PDB file of C-alpha atoms in Angstrom:
ATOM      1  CA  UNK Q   1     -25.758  36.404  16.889  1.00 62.00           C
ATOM      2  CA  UNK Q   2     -23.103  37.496  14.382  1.00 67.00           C
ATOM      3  CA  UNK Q   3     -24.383  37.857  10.819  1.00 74.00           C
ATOM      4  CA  UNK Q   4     -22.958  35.025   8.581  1.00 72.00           C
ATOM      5  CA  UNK Q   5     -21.829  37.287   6.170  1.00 72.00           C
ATOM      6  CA  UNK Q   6     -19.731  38.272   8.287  1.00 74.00           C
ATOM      7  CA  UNK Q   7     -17.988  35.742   9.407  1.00 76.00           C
ATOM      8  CA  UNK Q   8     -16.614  34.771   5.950  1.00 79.00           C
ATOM      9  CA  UNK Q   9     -14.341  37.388   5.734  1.00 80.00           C
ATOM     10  CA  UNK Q  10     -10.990  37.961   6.605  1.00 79.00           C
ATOM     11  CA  UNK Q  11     -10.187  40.413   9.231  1.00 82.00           C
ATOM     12  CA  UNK Q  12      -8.205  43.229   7.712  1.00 86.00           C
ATOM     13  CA  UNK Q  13      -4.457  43.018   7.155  1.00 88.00           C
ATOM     14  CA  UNK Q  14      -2.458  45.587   8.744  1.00 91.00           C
ATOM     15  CA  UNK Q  15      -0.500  47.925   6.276  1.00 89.00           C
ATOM     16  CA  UNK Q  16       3.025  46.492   7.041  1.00 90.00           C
ATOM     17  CA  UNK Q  17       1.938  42.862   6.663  1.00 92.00           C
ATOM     18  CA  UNK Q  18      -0.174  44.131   3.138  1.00 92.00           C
ATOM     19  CA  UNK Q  19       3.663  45.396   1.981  1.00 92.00           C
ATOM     20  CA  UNK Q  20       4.857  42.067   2.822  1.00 93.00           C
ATOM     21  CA  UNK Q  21       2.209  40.342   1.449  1.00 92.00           C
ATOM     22  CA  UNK Q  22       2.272  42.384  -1.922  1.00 93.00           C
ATOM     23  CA  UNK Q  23       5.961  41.597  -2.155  1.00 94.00           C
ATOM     24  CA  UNK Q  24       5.802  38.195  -1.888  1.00 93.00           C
ATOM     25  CA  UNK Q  25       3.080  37.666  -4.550  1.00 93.00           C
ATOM     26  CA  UNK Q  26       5.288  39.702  -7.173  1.00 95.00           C
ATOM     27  CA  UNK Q  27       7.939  36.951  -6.419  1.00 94.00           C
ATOM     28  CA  UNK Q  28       8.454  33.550  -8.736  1.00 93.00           C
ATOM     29  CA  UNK Q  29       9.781  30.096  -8.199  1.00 88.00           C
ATOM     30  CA  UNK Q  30      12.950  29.669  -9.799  1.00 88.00           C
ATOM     31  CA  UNK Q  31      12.851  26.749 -12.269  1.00 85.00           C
ATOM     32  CA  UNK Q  32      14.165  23.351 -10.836  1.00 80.00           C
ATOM     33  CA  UNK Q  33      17.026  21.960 -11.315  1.00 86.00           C
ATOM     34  CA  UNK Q  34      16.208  18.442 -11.182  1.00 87.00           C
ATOM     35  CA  UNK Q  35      14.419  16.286 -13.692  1.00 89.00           C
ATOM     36  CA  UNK Q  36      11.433  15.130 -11.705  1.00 90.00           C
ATOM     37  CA  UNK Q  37      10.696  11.963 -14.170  1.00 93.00           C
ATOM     38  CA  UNK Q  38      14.737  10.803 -13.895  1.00 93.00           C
ATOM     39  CA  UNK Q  39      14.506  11.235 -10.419  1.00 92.00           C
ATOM     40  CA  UNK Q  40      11.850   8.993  -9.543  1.00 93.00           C
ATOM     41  CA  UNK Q  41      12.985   6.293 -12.236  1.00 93.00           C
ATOM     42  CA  UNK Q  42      15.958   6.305 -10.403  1.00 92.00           C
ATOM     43  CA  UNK Q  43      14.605   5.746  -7.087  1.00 90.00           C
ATOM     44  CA  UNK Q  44      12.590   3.106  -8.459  1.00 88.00           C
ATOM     45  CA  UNK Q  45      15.441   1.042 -10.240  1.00 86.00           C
ATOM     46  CA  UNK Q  46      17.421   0.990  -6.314  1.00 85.00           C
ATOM     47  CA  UNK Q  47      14.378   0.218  -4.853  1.00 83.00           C
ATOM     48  CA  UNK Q  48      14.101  -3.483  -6.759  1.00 80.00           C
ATOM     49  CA  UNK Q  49      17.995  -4.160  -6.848  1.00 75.00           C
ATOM     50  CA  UNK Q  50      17.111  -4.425  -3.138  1.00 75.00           C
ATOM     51  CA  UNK Q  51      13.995  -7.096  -3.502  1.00 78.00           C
ATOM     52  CA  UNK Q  52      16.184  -8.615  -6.191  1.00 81.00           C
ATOM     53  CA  UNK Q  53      19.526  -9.236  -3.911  1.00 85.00           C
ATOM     54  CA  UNK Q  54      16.951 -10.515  -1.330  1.00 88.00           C
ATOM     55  CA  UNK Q  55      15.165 -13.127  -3.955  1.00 89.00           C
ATOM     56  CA  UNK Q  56      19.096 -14.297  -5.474  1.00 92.00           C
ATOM     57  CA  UNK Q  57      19.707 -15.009  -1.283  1.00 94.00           C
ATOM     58  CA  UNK Q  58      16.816 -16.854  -0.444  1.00 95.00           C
ATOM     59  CA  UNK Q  59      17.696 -19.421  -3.869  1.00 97.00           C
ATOM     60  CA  UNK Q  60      21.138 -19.534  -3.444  1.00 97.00           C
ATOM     61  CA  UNK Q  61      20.255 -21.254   0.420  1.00 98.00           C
ATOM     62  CA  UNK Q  62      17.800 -23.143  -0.982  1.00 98.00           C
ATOM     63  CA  UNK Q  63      19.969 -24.239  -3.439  1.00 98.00           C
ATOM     64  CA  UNK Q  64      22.463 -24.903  -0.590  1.00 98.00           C
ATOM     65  CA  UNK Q  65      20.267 -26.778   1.300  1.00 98.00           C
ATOM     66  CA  UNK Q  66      18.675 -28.658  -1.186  1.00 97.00           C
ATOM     67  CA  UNK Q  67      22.297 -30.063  -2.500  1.00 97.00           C
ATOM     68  CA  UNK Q  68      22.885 -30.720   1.563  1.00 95.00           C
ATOM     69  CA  UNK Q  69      19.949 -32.473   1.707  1.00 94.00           C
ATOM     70  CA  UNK Q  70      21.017 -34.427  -1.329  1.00 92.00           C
ATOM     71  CA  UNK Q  71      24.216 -35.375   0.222  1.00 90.00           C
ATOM     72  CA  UNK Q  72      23.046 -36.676   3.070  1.00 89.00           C
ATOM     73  CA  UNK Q  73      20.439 -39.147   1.541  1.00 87.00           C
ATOM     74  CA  UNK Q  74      22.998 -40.438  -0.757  1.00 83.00           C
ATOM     75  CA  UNK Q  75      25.143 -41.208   2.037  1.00 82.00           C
ATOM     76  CA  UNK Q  76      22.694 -43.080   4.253  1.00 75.00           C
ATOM     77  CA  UNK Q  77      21.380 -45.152   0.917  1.00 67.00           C
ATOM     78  CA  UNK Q  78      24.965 -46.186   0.250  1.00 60.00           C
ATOM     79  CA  UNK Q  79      24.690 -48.448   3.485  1.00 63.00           C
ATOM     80  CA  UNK Q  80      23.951 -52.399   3.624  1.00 69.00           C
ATOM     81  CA  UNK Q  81      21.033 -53.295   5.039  1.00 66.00           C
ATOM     82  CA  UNK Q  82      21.404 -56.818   6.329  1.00 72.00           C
ATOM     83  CA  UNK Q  83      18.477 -58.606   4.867  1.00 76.00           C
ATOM     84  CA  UNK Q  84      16.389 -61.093   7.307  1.00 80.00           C
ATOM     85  CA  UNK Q  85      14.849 -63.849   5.725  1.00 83.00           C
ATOM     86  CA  UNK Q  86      12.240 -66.048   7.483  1.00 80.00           C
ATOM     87  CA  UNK Q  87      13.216 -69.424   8.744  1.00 80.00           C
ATOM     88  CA  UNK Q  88      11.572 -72.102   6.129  1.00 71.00           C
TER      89      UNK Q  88
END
């Protein structure tokens, strides 16, 4: 059975891979060049001119059918009805 210990160690690095290794940890990120906060506000403000377009089209055929709907019951109201009266 192998000794616990033993298993939480790394197995060695060869010497090349140590050079890389120790050559890459001397190295830094360069700084960024884009403003994180501006970038997500701006992602955010075309995010809701989409869900805004899509609210302006649902009310403007609403609105359209509404005012269709309108126009067709004035219409059918602006008929005469015969009247029927009962014989007396």
């Amino acid at each position: 059975m192998p000794d616990p210990d033993e298993m939480n160690t790394p197995p060695p690095i060869p010497p090349a891979d140590a050079a890389v290794a120790a050559a890459l940890a001397r190295l830094a990120p360069s700084p960024a060049r884009i403003d994180r906060d501006r970038l997500m506000f701006a992602a955010g403000a075309a995010s809701q001119r989409n869900v805004l377009r899509l609210w302006q089209l649902a009310a403007g055929i609403l609105m359209a059918a509404g005012f269709a709907a309108g126009v067709l019951y004035a219409q059918s109201t602006g008929r005469d009805v015969p009247a029927i009266t009962a014989p007396r």
